[in-house]
Coordinates of C-alpha atoms and ligand atoms in Angstrom, one line a residue:
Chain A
X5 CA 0.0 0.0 0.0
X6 CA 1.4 3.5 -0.7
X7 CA 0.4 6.9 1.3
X8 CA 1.5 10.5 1.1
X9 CA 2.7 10.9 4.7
X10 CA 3.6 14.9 5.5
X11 CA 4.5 15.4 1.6
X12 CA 7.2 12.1 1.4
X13 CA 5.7 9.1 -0.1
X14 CA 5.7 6.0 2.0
X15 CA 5.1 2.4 0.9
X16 CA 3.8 0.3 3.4
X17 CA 3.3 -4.1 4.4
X18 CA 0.7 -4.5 7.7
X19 CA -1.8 -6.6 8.7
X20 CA -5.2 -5.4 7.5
X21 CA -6.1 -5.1 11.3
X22 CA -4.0 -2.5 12.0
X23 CA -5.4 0.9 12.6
X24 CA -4.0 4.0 11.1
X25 CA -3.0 5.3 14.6
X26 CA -1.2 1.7 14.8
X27 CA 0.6 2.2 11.1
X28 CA 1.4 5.6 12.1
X29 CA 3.2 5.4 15.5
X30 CA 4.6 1.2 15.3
X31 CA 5.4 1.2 11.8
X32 CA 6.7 4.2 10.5
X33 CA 8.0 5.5 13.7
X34 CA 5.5 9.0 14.0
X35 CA 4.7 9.3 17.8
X36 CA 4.2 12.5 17.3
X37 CA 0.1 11.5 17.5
X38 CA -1.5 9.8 20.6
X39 CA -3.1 6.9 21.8
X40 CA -5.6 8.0 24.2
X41 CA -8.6 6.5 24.9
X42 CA -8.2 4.1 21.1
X43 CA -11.9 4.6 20.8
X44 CA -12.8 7.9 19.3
X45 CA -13.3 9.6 22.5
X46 CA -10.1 12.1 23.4
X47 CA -9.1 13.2 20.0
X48 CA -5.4 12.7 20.6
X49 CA -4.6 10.5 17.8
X50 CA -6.3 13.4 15.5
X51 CA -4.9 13.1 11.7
X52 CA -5.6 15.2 8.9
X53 CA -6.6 12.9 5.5
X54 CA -6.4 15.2 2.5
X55 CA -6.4 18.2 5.3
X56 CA -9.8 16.7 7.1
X57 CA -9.2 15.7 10.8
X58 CA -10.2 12.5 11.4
X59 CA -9.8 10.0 14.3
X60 CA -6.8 7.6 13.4
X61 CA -7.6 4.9 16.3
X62 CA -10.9 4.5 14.6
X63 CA -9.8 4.1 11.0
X64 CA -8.6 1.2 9.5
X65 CA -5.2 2.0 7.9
X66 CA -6.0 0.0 4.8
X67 CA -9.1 2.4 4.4
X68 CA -6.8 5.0 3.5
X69 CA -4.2 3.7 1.1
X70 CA -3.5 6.2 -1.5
X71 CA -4.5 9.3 0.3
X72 CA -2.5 12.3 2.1
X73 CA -2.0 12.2 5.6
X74 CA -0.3 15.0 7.3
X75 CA 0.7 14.5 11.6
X76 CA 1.7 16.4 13.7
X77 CA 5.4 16.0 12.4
X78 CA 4.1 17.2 9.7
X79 CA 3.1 21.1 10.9
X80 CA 6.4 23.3 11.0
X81 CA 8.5 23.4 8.4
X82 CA 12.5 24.3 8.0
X83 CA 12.2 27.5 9.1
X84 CA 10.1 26.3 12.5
X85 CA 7.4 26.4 14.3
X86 CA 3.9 26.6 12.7
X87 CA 2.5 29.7 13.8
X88 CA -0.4 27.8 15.6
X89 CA 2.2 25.5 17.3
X90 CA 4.0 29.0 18.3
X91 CA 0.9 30.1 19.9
X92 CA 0.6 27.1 21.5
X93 CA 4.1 27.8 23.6
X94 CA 3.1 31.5 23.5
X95 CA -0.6 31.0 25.6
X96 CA 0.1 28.0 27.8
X97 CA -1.4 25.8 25.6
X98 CA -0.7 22.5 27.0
X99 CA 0.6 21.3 30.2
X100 CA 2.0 17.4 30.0
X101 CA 1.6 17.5 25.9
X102 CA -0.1 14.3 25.2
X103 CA -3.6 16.0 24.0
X104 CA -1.3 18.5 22.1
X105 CA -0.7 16.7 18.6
X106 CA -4.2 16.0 18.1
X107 CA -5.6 19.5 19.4
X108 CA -3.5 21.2 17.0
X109 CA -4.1 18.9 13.6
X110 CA -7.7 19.3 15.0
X111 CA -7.3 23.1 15.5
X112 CA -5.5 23.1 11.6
X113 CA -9.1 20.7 10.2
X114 CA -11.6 23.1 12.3
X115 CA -10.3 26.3 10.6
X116 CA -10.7 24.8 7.2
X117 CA -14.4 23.5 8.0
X118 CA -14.8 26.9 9.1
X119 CA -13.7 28.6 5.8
X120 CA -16.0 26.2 3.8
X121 CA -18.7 26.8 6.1
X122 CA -19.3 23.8 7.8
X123 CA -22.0 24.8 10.4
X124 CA -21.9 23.9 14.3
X125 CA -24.0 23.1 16.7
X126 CA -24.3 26.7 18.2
X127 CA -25.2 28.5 15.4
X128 CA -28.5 30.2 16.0
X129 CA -30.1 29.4 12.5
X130 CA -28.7 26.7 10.4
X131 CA -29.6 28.5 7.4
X132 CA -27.3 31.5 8.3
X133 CA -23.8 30.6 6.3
X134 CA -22.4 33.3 8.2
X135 CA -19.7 31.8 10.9
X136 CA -17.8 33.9 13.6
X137 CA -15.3 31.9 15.3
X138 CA -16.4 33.3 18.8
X139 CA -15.7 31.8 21.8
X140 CA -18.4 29.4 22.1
X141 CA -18.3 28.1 18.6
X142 CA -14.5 27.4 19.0
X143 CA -15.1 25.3 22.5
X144 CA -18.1 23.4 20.4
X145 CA -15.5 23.2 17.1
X146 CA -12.8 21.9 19.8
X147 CA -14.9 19.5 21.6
X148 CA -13.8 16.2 20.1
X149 CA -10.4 16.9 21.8
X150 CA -9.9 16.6 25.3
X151 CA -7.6 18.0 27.9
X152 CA -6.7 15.6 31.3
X153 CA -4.8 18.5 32.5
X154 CA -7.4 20.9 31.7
X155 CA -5.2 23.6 29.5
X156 CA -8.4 24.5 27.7
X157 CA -7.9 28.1 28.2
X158 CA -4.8 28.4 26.3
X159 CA -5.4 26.2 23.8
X160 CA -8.7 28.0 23.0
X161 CA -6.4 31.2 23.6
X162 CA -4.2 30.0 21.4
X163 CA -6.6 29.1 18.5
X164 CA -8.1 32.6 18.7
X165 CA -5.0 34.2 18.6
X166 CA -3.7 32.3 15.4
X167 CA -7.1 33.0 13.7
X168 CA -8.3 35.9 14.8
X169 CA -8.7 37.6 11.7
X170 CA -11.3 34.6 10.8
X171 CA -14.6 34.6 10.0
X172 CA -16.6 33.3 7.3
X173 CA -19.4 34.8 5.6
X174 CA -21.3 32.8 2.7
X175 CA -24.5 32.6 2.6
X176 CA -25.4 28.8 1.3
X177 CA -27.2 28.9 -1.8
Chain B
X104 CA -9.7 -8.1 16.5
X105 CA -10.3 -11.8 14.0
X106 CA -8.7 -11.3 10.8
X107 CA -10.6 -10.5 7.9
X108 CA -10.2 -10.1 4.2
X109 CA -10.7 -6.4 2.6
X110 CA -12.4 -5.4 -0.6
X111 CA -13.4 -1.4 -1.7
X112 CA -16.8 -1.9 -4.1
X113 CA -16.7 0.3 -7.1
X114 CA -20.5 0.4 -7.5
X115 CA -23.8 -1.2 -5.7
X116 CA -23.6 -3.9 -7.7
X117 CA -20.0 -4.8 -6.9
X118 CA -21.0 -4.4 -3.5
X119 CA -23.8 -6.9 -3.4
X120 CA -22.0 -9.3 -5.1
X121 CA -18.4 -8.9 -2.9
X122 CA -20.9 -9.2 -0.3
X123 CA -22.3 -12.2 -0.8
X124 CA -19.0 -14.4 -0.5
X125 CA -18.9 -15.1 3.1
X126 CA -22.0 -15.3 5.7
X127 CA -20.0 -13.1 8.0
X128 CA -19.0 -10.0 5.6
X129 CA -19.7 -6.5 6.6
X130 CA -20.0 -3.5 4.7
X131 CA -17.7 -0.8 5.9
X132 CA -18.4 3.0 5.9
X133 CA -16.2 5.3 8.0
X134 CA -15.6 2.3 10.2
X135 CA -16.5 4.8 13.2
X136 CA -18.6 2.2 15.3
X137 CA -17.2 -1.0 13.2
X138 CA -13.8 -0.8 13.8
X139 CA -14.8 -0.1 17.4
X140 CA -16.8 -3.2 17.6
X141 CA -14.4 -5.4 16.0
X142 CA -11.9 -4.1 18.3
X143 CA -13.8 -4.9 21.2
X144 CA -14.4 -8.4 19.8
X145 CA -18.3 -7.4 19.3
X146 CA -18.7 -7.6 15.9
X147 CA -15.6 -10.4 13.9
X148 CA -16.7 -10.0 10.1
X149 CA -13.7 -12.3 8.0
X150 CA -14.4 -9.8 5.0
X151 CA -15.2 -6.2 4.7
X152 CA -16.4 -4.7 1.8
X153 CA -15.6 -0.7 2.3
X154 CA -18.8 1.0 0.2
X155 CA -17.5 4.3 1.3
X156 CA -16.1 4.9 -2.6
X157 CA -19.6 4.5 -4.1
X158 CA -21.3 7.4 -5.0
X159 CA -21.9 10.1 -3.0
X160 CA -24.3 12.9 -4.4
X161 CA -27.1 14.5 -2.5
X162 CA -29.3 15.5 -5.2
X163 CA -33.2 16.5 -6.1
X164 CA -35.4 13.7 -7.4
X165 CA -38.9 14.3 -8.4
X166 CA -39.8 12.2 -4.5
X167 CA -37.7 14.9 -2.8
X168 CA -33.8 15.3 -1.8
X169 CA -31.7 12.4 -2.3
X170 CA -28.7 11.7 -0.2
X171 CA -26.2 8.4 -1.0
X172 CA -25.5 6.4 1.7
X173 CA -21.7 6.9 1.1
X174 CA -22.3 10.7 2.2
X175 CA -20.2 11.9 4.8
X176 CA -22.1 13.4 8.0
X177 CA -20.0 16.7 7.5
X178 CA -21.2 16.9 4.0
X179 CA -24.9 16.4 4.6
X180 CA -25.2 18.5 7.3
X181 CA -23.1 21.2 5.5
X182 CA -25.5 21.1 1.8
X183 CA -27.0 24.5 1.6
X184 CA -30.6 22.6 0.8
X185 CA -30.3 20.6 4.4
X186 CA -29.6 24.3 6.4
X187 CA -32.7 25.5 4.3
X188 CA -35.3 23.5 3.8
X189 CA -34.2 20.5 6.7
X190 CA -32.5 22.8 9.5
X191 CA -33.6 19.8 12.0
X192 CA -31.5 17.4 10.1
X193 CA -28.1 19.6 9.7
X194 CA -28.9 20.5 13.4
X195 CA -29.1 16.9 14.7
X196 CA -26.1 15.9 12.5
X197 CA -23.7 18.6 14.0
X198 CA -24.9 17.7 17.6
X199 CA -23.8 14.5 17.4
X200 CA -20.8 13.3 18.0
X201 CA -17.0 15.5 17.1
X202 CA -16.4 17.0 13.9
X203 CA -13.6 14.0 13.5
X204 CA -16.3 11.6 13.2
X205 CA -18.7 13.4 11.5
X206 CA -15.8 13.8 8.7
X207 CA -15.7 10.1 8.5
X208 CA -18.9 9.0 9.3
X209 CA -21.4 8.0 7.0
X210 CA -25.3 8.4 6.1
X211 CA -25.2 4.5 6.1
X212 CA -23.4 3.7 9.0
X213 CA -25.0 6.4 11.0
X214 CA -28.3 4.5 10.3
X215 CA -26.8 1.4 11.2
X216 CA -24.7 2.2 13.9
X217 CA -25.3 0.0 17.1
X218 CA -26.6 0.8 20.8
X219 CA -24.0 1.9 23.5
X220 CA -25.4 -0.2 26.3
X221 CA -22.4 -1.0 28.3
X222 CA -23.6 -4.8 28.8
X223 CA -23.3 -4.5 25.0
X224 CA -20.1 -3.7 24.6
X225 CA -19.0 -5.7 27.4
X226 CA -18.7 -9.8 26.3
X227 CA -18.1 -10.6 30.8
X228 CA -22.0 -9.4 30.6
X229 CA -24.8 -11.0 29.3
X230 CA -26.9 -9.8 26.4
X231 CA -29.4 -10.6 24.5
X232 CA -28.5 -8.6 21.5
X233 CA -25.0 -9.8 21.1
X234 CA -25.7 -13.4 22.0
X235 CA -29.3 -14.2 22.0
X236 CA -30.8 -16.2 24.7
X237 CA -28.0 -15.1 27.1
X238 CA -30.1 -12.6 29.2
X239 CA -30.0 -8.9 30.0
X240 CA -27.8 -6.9 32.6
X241 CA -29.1 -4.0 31.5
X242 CA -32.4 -4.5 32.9
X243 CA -31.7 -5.0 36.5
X244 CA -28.1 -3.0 36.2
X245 CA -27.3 0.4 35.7
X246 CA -29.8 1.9 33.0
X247 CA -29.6 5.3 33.1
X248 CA -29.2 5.8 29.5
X249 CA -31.4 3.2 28.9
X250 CA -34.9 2.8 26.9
X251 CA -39.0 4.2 28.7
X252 CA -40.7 3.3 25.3
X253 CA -40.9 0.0 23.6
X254 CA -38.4 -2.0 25.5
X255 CA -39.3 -5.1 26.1
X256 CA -37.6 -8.1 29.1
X257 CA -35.0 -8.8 26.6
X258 CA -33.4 -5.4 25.6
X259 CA -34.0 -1.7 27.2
X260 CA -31.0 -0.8 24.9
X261 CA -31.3 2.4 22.8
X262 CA -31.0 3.6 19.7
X263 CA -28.2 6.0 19.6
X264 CA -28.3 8.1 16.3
X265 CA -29.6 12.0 16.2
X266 CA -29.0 12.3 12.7
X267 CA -31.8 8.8 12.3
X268 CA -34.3 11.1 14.5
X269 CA -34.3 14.4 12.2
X270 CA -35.1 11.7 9.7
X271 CA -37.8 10.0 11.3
X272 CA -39.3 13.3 11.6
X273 CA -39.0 14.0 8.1
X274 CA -40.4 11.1 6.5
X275 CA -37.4 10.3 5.1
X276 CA -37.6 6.4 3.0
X277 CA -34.8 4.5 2.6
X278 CA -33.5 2.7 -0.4
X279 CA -31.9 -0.7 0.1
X280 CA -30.4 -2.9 -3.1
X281 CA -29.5 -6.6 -2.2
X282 CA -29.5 -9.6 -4.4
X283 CA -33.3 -9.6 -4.5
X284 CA -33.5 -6.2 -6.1
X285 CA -33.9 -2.8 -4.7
X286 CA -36.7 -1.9 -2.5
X287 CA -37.7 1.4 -0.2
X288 CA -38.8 1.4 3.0
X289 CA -39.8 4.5 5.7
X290 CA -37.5 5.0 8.3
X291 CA -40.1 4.9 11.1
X292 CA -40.1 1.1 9.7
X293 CA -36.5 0.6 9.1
X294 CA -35.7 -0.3 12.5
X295 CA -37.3 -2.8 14.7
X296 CA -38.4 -2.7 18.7
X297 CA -36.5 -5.2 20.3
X298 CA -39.2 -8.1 21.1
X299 CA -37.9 -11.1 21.1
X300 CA -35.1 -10.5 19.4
X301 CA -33.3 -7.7 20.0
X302 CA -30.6 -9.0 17.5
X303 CA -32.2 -8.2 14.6
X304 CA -32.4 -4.5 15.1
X305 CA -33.4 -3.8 11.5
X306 CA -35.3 -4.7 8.4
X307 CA -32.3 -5.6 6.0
X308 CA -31.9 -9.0 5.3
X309 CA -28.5 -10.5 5.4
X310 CA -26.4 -8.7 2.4
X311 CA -28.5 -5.9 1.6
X312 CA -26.8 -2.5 1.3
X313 CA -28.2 1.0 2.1
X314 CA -28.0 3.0 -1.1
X315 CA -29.8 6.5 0.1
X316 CA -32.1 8.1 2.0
X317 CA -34.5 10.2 0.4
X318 CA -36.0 13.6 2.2
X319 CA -39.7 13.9 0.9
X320 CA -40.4 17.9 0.3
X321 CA -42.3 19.0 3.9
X322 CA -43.3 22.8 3.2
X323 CA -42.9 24.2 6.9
X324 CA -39.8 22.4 6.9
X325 CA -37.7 25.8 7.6
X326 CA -39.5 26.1 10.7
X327 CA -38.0 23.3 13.0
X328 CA -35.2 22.1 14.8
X329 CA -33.3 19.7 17.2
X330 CA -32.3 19.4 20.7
X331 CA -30.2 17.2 22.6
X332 CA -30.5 17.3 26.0
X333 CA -27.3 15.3 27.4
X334 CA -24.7 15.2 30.6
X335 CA -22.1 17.6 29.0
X336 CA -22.8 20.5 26.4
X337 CA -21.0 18.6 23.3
X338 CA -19.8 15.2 22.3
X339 CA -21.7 13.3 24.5
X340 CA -25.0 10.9 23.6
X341 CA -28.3 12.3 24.0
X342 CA -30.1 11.4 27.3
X343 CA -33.3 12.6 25.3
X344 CA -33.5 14.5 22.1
X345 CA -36.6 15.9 19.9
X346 CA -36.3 16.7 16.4
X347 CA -39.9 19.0 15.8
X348 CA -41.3 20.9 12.9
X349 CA -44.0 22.9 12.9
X350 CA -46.7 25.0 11.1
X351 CA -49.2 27.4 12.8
X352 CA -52.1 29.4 11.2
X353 CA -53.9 31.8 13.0
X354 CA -52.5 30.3 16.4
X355 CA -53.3 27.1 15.5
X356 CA -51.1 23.9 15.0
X357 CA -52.1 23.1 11.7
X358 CA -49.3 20.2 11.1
X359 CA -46.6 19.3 13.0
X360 CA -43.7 16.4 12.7
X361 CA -42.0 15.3 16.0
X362 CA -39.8 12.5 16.7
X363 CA -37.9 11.4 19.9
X364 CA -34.1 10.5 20.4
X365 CA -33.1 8.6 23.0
X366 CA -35.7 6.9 24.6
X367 CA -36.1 4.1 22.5
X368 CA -34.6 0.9 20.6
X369 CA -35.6 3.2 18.0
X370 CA -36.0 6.8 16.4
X371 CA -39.3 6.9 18.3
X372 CA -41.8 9.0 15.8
X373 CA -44.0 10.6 18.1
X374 CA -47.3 9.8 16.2
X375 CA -49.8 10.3 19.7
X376 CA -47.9 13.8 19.9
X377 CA -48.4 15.0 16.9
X378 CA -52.5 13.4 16.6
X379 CA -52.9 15.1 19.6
X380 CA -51.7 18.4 18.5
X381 CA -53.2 19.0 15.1
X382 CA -55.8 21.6 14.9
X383 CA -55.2 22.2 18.8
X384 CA -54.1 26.1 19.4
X385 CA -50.2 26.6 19.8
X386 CA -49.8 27.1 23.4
X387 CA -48.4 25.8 26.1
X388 CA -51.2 24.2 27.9
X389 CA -51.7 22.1 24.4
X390 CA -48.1 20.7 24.1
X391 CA -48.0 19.4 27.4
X392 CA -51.1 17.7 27.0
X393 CA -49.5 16.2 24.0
X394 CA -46.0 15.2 25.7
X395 CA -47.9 13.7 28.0
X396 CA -50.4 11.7 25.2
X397 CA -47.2 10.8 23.6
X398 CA -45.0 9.6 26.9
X399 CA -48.5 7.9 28.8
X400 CA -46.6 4.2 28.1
X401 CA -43.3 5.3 29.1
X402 CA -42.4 2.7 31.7
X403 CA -39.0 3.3 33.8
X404 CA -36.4 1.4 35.0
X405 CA -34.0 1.8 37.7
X406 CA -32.5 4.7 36.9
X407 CA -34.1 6.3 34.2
X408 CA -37.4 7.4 35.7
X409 CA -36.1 11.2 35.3
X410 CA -36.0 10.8 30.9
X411 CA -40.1 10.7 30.9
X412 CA -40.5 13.8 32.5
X413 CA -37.5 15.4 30.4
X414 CA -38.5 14.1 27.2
X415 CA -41.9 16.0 28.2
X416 CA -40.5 19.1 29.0
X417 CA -38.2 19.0 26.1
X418 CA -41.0 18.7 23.7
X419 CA -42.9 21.2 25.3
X420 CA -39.8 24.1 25.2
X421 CA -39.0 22.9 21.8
X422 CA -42.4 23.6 20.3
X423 CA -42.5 26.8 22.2
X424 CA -39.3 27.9 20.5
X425 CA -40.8 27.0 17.0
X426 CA -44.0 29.0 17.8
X427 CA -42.8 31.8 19.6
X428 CA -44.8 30.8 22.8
X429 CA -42.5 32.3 25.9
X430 CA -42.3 30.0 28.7
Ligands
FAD539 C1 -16.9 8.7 20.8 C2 -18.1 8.7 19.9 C3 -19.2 9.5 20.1 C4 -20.3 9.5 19.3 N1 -21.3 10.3 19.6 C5 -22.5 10.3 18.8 C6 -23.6 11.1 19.0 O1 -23.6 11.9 19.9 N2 -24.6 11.0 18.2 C7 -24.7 10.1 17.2 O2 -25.7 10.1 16.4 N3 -23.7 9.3 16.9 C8 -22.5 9.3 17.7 N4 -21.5 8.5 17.5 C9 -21.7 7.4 16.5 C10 -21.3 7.8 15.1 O3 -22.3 8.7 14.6 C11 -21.4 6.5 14.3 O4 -20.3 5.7 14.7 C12 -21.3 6.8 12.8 O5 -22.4 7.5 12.3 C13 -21.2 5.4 12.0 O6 -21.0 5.7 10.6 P1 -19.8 4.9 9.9 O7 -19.9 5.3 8.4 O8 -18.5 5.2 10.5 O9 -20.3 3.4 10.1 P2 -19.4 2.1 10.2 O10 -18.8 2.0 11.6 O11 -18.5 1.9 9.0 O12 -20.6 1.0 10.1 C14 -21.6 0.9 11.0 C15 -22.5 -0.3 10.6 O13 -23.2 0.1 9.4 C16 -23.0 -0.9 8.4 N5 -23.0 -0.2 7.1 C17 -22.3 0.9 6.8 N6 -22.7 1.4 5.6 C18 -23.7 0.6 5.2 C19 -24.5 0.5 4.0 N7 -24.4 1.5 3.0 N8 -25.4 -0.5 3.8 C20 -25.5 -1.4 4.8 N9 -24.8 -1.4 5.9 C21 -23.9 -0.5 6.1 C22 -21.7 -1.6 8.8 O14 -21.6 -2.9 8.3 C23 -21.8 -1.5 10.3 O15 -22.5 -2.6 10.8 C24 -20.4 8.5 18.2 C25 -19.3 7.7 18.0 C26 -18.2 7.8 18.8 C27 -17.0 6.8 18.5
FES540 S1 -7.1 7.7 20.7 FE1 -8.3 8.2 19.0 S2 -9.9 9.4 19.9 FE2 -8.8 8.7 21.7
FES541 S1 -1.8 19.0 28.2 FE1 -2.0 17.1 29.3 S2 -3.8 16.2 28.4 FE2 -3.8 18.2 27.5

């Protein structure tokens, strides 16, 4: 099987079984993302497929052959930092790390959604295209990642401050 | 996890037929609940067939809006038609679940996933829906979550889905293919109370594959919505949800669709609710009368007594919202 793993091509041998997460960390040697909970309940192992997050503890790895994964690893380039992940240091962002990988490939897929105008929960009228990444919708945006040590308020800091000239105003058709 | 062969369908038809190789082949969507399940030793398919690259377009048909099964739940709820004419459905898509699993989840799978009874998931319990005849924890053990309509002594699990609610609401009819030809059927018949047989939570027949849902026009459509009441604000199951639409004249309810989440085996369609509401003025007095027509055979267990008179109140401050009655 062959993926697009932060840019490189990768070839790839596993047991159908194994999970993305699995393929990821035990095979080609990417810790970077987490195994929290392996169930789709903490976010940690958060990928981005073709620059969508996804869970990768609930994907089959063999589901994805051919596609473009980007990790963690995958977010600063040669001249550093990504300027999320330097907000991240910046605001506090994280206190043991382990949620960190997965909120901020989560943090990179929810500002996406939110220029192609996926709607959320809180919006007041789901026909209202228009999206202002306020405080409340980016704690509902967030939500599938969580935080055991409870650094919510500089991640969500941190996320504000790296998009904070965001908002997105299309009216659907 | 057992091992199991892999296969991606091009097309229905490819589907059917990769399907019918093995008595114990699953069709995979986003693998969100399946993988889960296989993991946990819950579900052990020896072949998957991954349907998740057959089409998926969400278009007009002359019987209403058409959405492929392969649809992702992000892309449903995002379709500028949905937010219009369905706001219900885009609203009980984005409350369920994270956006992760919504971007890999499908219309499909959604539909099929399965309960999240703990006894379920669980193979030290017993459970009737994963090995029948073994008994029910559930029903003497903690069943908080659990079902006050339709259960029956074998299974008080429930049906999990908010997205399969909206549809209930909606009318929505679902179009299965299988080796016997294509067929539709209405979601408030596409899954089954428990009985008996809580195994068989559906209407498909071995090897039949959801190929769309289609959303029959409903004219006061704009005017609805869904709410989840549940323990935390987001990514959490619904203790009790209600999907409602509604359409008033002159202070009067002159239709109205409702549909519980929640409280059932089932998307629970409340059809007493909504008998009891038509041609009644919209006021308060009137929807309580009709939460309490539609929960009069809710029956608790242990620990779920408090979902009859939230589902009740929920329906009540939900159809307020739609008709502008303060509370
Ligand atoms: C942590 C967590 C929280 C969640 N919270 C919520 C929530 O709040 N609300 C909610 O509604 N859901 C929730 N879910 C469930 C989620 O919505 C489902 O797992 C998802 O919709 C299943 O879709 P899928 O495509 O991934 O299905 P899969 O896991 O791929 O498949 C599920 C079942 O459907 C079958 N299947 C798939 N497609 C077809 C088809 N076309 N024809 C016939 N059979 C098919 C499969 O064989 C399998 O049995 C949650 C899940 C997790 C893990
Ligand atoms: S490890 Fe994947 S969601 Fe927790
Ligand atoms: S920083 Fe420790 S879990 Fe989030």
């Amino acid at each position: 099987m062959h993926f697009t793993i932060n840019g490189r091509g990768v070839d790839a041998d596993f047991d159908l079984r194994t999970s993305l997460l699995d393929l990821l960390r035990d095979h080609l040697g990417l810790t970077g993302s987490k195994k929290g909970c392996n169930q789709g309940a903490c976010g940690a192992c958060t990928v981005l497929v073709d620059g969508e997050r996804i869970n990768a503890c609930l994907a089959l790895a063999v589901q994805y052959d051919g596609r473009s994964i980007t990790t963690v690893e995958g977010l600063a380039d040669a001249t550093g930092l990504s300027p999320l992940q330097a907000a991240f240091v910046e605001h506090d962002g994280f206190q043991c790390g382990y949620c960190t990988p997965g909120q901020l490939c989560s943090a990179m897929g929810m500002i996406d959604e939110v220029r192609r105008g996926v709607p959320s929960v809180v919006a007041a009228d789901m026909a209202d295209g228009d999206i202002v990444l306020d405080h409340d919708e980016l704690r509902e945006r967030m939500s599938g990642n969580l935080c055991r040590c409870g650094a919510y308020n500089g991640i969500v800091n941190a996320i504000a401050d790296t998009f904070a000239a965001e908002t997105h105003s299309k009216e659907p058709a | 996890m057992t091992p199991f062969a892999y296969d991606r369908a091009g097309s229905s038809a490819d589907a059917i037929r990769l399907a019918q190789a093995t008595a114990a082949t699953h069709y995979l969507g986003g693998g969100t609940n399946l993988v889960d399940l296989m993991r946990e030793g819950v579900a052990t398919p020896d072949r998957l067939v991954d349907v998740t690259g057959l089409s998926a377009a969400i278009e007009p048909t002359p019987d209403g809006l058409r959405i492929d099964a392969a649809v992702r739940n992000t892309a449903l709820a995002s379709d500028p038609r949905v937010r219009r004419d369905y706001p219900l459905l885009a609203r009980a898509i984005v409350a369920g679940a994270s956006a992760q699993i919504r971007n890999m989840a499908t219309v499909g799978g959604n539909l099929l996933q399965r309960t999240r009874c703990a006894y379920f998931y669980d193979d030290a319990a017993a459970c009737n829906k994963r090995v029948p005849g073994a008994g029910c924890d559930a029903v003497d053990g903690f069943n908080r979550i659990h079902a006050i309509l339709g259960a029956s002594p074998a299974c008080v699990a429930t049906h999990p889905s908010d997205m399969a609610v909206a549809m209930a609401a909606l009318n929505a009819v679902v179009t299965i293919d299988g080796p016997d030809g294509s067929r539709d059927v209405p979601l408030t018949d596409f899954h089954r109370l428990p009985g008996g047989t809580p195994e068989i939570e559906t209407v498909l027949a071995r090897g039949e594959l959801i190929t769309a849902v289609t959303l029959p026009p409903l004219g006061f459509g704009a005017r609805s919505t869904y709410r989840k009441v549940r323990d935390r604000a987001s990514y959490a199951f619904a203790l009790v949800s209600v999907a409602a639409a509604v359409d008033v004249q002159g202070g009067t309810v002159a239709d109205v669709r409702l549909a519980l989440g929640g409280v059932a085996h089932k998307p629970w369609r409340a059809f007493a609710a909504e008998a009891a509401l038509r041609g009644q003025p919209a006021t308060a007095a009137s929807f309580r009368a009709a939460a309490e027509a539609e929960l009069a055979d809710a029956v608790p267990l242990r620990d779920n007594g408090f979902k009859i008179e939230l589902a009740k109140r929920t329906i009540v401050a939900v159809l307020e919202e739609l008709t502008g009655e303060a509370a």
